[in-house]
XYZ file of N, CA and C in Angstrom:
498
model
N 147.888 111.952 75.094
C 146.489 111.598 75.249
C 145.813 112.633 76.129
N 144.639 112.818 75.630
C 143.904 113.773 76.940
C 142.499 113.115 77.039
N 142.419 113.676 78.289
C 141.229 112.838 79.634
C 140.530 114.285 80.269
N 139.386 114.275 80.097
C 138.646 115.640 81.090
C 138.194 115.302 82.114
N 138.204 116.018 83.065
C 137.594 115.498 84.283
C 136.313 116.309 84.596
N 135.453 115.223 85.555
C 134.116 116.046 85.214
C 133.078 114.880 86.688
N 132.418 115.905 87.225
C 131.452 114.813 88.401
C 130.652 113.724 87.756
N 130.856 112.527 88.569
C 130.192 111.552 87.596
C 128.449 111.981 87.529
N 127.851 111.004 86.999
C 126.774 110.643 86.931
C 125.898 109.747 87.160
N 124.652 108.991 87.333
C 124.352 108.091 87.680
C 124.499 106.973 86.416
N 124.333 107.720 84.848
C 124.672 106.703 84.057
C 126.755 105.867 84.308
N 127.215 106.984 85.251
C 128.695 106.317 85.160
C 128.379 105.197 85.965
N 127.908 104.875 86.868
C 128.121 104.042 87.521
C 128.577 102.876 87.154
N 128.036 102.157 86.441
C 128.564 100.721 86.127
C 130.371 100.793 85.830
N 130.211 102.159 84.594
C 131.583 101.763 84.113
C 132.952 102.284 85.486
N 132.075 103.065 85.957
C 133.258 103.479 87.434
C 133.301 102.061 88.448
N 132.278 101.566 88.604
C 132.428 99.467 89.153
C 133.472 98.855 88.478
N 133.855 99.108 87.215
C 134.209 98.043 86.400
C 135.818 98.660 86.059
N 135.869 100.099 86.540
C 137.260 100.895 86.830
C 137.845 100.449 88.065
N 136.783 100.301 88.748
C 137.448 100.154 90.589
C 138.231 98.780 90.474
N 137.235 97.680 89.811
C 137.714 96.270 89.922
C 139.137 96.317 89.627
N 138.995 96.975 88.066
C 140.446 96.530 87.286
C 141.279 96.998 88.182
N 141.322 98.543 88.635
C 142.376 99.342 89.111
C 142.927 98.365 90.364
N 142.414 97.612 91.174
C 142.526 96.948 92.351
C 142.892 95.353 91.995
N 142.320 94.862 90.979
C 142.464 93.480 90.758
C 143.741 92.799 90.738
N 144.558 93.525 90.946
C 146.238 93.413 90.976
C 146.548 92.908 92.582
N 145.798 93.038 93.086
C 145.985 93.098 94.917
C 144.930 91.144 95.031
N 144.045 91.205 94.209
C 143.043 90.300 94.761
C 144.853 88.818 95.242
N 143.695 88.272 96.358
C 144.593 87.208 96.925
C 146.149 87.347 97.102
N 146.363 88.952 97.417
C 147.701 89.407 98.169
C 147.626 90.541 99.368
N 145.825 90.508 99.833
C 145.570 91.428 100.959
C 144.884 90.931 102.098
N 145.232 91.120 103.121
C 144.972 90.403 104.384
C 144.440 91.130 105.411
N 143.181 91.639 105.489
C 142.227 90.685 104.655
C 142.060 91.291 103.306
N 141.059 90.862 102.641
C 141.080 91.006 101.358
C 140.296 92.706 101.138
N 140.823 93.196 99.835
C 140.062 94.671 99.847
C 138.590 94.269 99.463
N 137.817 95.219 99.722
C 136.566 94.891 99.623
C 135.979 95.450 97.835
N 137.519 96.031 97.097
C 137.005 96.325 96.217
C 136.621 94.860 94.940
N 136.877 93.939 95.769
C 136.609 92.384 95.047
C 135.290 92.180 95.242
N 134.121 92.493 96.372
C 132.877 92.205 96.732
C 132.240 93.310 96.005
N 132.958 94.596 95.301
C 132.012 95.600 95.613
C 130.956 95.346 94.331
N 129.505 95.849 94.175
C 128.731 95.808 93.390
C 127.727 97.285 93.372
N 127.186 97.087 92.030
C 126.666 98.905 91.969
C 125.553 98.938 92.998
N 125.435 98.106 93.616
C 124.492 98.726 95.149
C 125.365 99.151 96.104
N 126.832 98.666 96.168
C 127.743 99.262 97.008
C 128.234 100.556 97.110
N 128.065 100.751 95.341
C 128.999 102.101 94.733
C 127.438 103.043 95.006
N 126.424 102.510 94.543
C 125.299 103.662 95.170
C 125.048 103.868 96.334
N 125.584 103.478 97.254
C 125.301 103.062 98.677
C 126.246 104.352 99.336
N 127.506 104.074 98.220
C 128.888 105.015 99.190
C 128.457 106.394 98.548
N 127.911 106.556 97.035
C 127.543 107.738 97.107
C 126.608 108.615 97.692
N 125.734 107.867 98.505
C 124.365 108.683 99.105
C 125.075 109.533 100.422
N 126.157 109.587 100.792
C 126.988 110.543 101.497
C 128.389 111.231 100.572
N 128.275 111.023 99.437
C 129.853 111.263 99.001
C 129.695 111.884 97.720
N 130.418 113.035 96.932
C 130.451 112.888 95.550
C 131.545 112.134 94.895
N 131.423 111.925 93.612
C 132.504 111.232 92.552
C 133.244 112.091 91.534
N 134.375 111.797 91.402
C 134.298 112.935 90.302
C 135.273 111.622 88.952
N 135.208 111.415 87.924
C 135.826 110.928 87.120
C 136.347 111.201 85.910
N 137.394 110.345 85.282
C 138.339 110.560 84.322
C 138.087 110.402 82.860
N 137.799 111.016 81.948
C 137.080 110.455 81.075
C 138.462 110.558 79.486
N 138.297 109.734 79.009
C 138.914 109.815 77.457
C 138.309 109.335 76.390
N 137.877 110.275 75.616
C 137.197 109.420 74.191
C 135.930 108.905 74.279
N 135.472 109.399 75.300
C 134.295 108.932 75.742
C 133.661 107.909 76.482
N 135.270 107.118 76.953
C 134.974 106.257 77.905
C 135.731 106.724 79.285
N 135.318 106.067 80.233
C 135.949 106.227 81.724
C 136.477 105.940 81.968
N 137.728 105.711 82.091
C 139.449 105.657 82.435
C 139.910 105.939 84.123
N 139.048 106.651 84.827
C 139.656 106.984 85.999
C 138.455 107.848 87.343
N 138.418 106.906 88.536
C 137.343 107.837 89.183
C 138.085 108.179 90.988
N 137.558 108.317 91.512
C 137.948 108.696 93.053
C 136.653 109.063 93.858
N 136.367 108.989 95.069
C 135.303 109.243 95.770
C 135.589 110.168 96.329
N 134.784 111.259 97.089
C 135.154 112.343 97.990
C 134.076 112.437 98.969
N 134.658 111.816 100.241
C 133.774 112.332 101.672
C 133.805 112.921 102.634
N 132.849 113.929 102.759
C 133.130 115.381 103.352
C 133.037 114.844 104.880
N 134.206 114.906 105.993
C 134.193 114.744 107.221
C 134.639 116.315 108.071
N 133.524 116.526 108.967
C 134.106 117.497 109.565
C 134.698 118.639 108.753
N 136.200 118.912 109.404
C 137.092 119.874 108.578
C 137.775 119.873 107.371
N 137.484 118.146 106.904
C 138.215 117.959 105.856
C 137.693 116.856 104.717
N 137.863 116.409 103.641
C 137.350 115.694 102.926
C 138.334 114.216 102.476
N 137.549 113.279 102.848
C 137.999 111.798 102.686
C 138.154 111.480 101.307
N 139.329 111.192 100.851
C 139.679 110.738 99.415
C 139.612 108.740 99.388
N 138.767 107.974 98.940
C 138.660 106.877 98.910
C 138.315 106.274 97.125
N 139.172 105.312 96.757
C 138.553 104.641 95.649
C 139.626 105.334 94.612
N 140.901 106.143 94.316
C 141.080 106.646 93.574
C 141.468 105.567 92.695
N 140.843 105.611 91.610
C 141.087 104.261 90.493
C 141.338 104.928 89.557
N 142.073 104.429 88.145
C 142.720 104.169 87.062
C 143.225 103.093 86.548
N 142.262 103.221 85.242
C 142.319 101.856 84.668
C 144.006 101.954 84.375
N 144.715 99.993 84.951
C 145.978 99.970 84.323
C 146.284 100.361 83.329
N 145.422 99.952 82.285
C 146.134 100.936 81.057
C 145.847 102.215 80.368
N 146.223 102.947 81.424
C 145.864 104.736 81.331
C 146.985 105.175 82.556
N 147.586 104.016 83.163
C 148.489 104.171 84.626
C 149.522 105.268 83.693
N 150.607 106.229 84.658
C 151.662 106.756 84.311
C 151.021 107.901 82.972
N 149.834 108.646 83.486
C 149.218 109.768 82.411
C 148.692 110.418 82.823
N 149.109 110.630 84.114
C 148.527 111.488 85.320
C 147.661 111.660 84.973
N 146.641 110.535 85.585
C 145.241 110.902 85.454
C 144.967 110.842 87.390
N 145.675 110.226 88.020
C 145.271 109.646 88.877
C 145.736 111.101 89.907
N 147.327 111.770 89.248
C 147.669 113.308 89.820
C 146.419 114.445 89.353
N 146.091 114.234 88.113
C 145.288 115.132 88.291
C 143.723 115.060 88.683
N 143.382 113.751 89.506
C 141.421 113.673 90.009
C 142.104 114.501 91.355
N 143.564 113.798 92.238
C 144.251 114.910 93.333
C 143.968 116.150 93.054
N 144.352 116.778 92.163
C 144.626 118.339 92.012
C 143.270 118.823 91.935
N 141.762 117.636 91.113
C 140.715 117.989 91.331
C 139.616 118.373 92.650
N 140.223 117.154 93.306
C 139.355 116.822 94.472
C 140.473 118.080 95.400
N 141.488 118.328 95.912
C 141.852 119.424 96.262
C 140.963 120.823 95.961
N 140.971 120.571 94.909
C 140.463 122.107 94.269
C 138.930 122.332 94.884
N 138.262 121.182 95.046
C 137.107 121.232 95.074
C 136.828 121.422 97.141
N 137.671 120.994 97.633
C 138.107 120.618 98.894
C 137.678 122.420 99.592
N 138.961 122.582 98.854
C 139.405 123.902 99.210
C 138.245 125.044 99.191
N 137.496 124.870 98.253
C 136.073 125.507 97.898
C 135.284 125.262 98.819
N 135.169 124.385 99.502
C 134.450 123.601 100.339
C 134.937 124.469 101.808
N 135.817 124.648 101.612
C 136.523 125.222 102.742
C 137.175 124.086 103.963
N 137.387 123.094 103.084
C 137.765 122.177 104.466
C 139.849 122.481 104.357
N 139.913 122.203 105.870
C 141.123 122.389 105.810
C 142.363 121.661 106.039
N 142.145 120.260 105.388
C 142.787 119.189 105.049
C 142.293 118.298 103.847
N 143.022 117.226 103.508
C 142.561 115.740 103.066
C 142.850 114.910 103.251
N 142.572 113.648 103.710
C 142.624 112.153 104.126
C 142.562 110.838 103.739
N 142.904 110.085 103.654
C 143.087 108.821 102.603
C 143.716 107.547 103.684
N 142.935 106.757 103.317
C 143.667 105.758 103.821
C 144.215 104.326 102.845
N 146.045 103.825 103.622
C 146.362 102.734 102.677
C 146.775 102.006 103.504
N 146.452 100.570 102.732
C 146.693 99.323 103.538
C 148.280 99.352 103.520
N 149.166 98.942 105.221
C 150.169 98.815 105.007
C 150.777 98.137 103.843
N 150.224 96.875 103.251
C 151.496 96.039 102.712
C 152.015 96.923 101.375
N 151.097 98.105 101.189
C 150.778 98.576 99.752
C 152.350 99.758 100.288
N 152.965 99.327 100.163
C 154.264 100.620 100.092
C 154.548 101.470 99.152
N 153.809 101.009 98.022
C 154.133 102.102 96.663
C 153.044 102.941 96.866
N 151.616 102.647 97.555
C 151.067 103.879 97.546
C 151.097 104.775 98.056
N 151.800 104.055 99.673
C 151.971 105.012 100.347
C 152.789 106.326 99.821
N 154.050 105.951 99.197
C 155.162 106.328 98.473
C 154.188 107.447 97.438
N 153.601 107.029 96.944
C 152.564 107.852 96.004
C 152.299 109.092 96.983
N 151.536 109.109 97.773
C 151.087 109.992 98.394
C 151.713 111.131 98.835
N 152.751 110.447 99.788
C 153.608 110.944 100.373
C 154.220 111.971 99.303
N 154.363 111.757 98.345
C 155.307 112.650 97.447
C 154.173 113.931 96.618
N 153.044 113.640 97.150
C 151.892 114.556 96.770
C 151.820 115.510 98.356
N 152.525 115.093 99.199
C 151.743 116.400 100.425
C 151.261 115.110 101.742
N 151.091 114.457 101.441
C 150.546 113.798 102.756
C 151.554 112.896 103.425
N 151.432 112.871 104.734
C 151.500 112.014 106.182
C 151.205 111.580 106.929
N 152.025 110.728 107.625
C 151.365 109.989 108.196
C 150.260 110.400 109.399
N 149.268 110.090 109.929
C 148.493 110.716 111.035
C 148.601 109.702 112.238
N 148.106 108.146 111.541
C 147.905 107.315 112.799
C 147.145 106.013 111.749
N 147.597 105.259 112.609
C 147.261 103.149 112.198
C 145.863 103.481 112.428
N 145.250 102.594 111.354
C 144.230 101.520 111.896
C 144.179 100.103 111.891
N 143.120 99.428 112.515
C 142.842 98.158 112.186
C 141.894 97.889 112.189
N 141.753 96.470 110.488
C 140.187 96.414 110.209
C 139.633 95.780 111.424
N 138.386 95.137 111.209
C 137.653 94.419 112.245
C 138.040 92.650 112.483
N 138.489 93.203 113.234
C 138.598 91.139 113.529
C 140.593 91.193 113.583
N 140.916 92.302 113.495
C 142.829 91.862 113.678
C 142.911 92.401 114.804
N 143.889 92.278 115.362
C 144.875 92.837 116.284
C 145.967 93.473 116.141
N 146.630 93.591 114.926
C 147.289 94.574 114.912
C 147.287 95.686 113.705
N 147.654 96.734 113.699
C 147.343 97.405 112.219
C 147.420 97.431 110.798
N 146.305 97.251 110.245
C 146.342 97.200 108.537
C 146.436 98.111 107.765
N 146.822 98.989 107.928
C 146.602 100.486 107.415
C 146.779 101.843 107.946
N 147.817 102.546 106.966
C 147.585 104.047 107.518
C 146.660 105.109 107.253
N 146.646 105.761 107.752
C 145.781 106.971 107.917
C 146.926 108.035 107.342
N 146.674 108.702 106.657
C 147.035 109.729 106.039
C 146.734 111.301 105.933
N 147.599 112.034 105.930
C 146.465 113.554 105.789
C 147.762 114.860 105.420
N 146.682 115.479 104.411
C 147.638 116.646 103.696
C 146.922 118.069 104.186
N 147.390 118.734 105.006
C 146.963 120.024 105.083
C 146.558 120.848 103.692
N 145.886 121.814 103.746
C 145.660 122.579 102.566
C 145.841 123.637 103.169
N 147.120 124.170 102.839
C 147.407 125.219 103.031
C 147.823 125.791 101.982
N 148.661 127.259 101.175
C 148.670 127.679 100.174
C 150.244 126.887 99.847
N 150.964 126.669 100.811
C 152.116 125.827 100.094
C 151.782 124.439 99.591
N 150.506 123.754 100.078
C 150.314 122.979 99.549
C 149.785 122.792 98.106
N 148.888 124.171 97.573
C 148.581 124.320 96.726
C 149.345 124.612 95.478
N 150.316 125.164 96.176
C 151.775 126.022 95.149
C 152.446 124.713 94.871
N 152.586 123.748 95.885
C 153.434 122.235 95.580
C 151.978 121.199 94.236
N 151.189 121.422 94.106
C 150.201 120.776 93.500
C 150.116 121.293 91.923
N 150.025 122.672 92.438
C 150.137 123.495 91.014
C 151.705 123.186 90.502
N 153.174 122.881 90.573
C 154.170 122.593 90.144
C 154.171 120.841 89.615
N 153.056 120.137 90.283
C 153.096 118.425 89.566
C 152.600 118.409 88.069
């Protein structure tokens, strides 16, 4: 199967809402607290883009796969990377990474960052096997102890040489 990747648009919006849900809906009533990708609505998703670009996955003319990118400082925040379940295991989700890298790097920032809720161990596992580590916990508002890691992949040229071999 092939998927192009390409910056969204304002007509994507809805169908990138309706990517985020599915991609996440697997978690609803097993996250503590709950992800917010269950509340989110296209005033949310226009809301996160008025600081951020999108870039998404497209096949056949529909949208299969998106990710957010927010430029902090030295480096750019990877949030939202979605793929619809059934497009999972077609590296779509390795290659918006290899996109948003690419685009990173242009940018000149000299990292990337992501954050995952602890209980989620396979994503972490995901990541980790793309270039990133651990940095440091957070916690949402209202816990006491940490829900989530903080993550971050240098961009350096071995990182790029390890990206270009996935």
């Amino acid at each position: 199967m092939s998927y192009q990747l390409r910056p969204h648009t304002d007509a994507d919006l809805p169908a990138m809402l309706a990517c985020i849900r599915a991609a996440f809906a697997q978690y609803q009533g097993l996250l503590d607290p709950p992800s917010s990708a269950e509340q989110k609505t296209l005033e949310h998703v226009r809301a996160e883009l008025r600081d951020a670009e999108a870039l998404v996955a497209e096949q056949d003319g529909s949208l299969v796969g998106c990710v957010f990118l927010h430029r902090r400082a030295e480096s750019v925040y990877i949030d939202r990377l979605s793929v619809l379940p059934s497009h999972r295991g077609l590296g779509i989700g390795d290659a918006l990474l290899r996109a948003v890298e690419k685009r990173a790097r242009g940018q000149g920032a000299r990292g990337l960052s992501l954050s995952v809720r602890l209980a989620l161990e396979a994503q972490q596992d995901y990541y980790r096997r793309r270039g990133f580590a651990h940095a440091s916990f957070g916690t949402h508002a209202g816990y006491t102890q940490p829900t989530y890691r903080n993550m971050f992949k240098p961009l350096t040229l071995a990182s790029a040489q390890h990206e270009e071999a996935l």
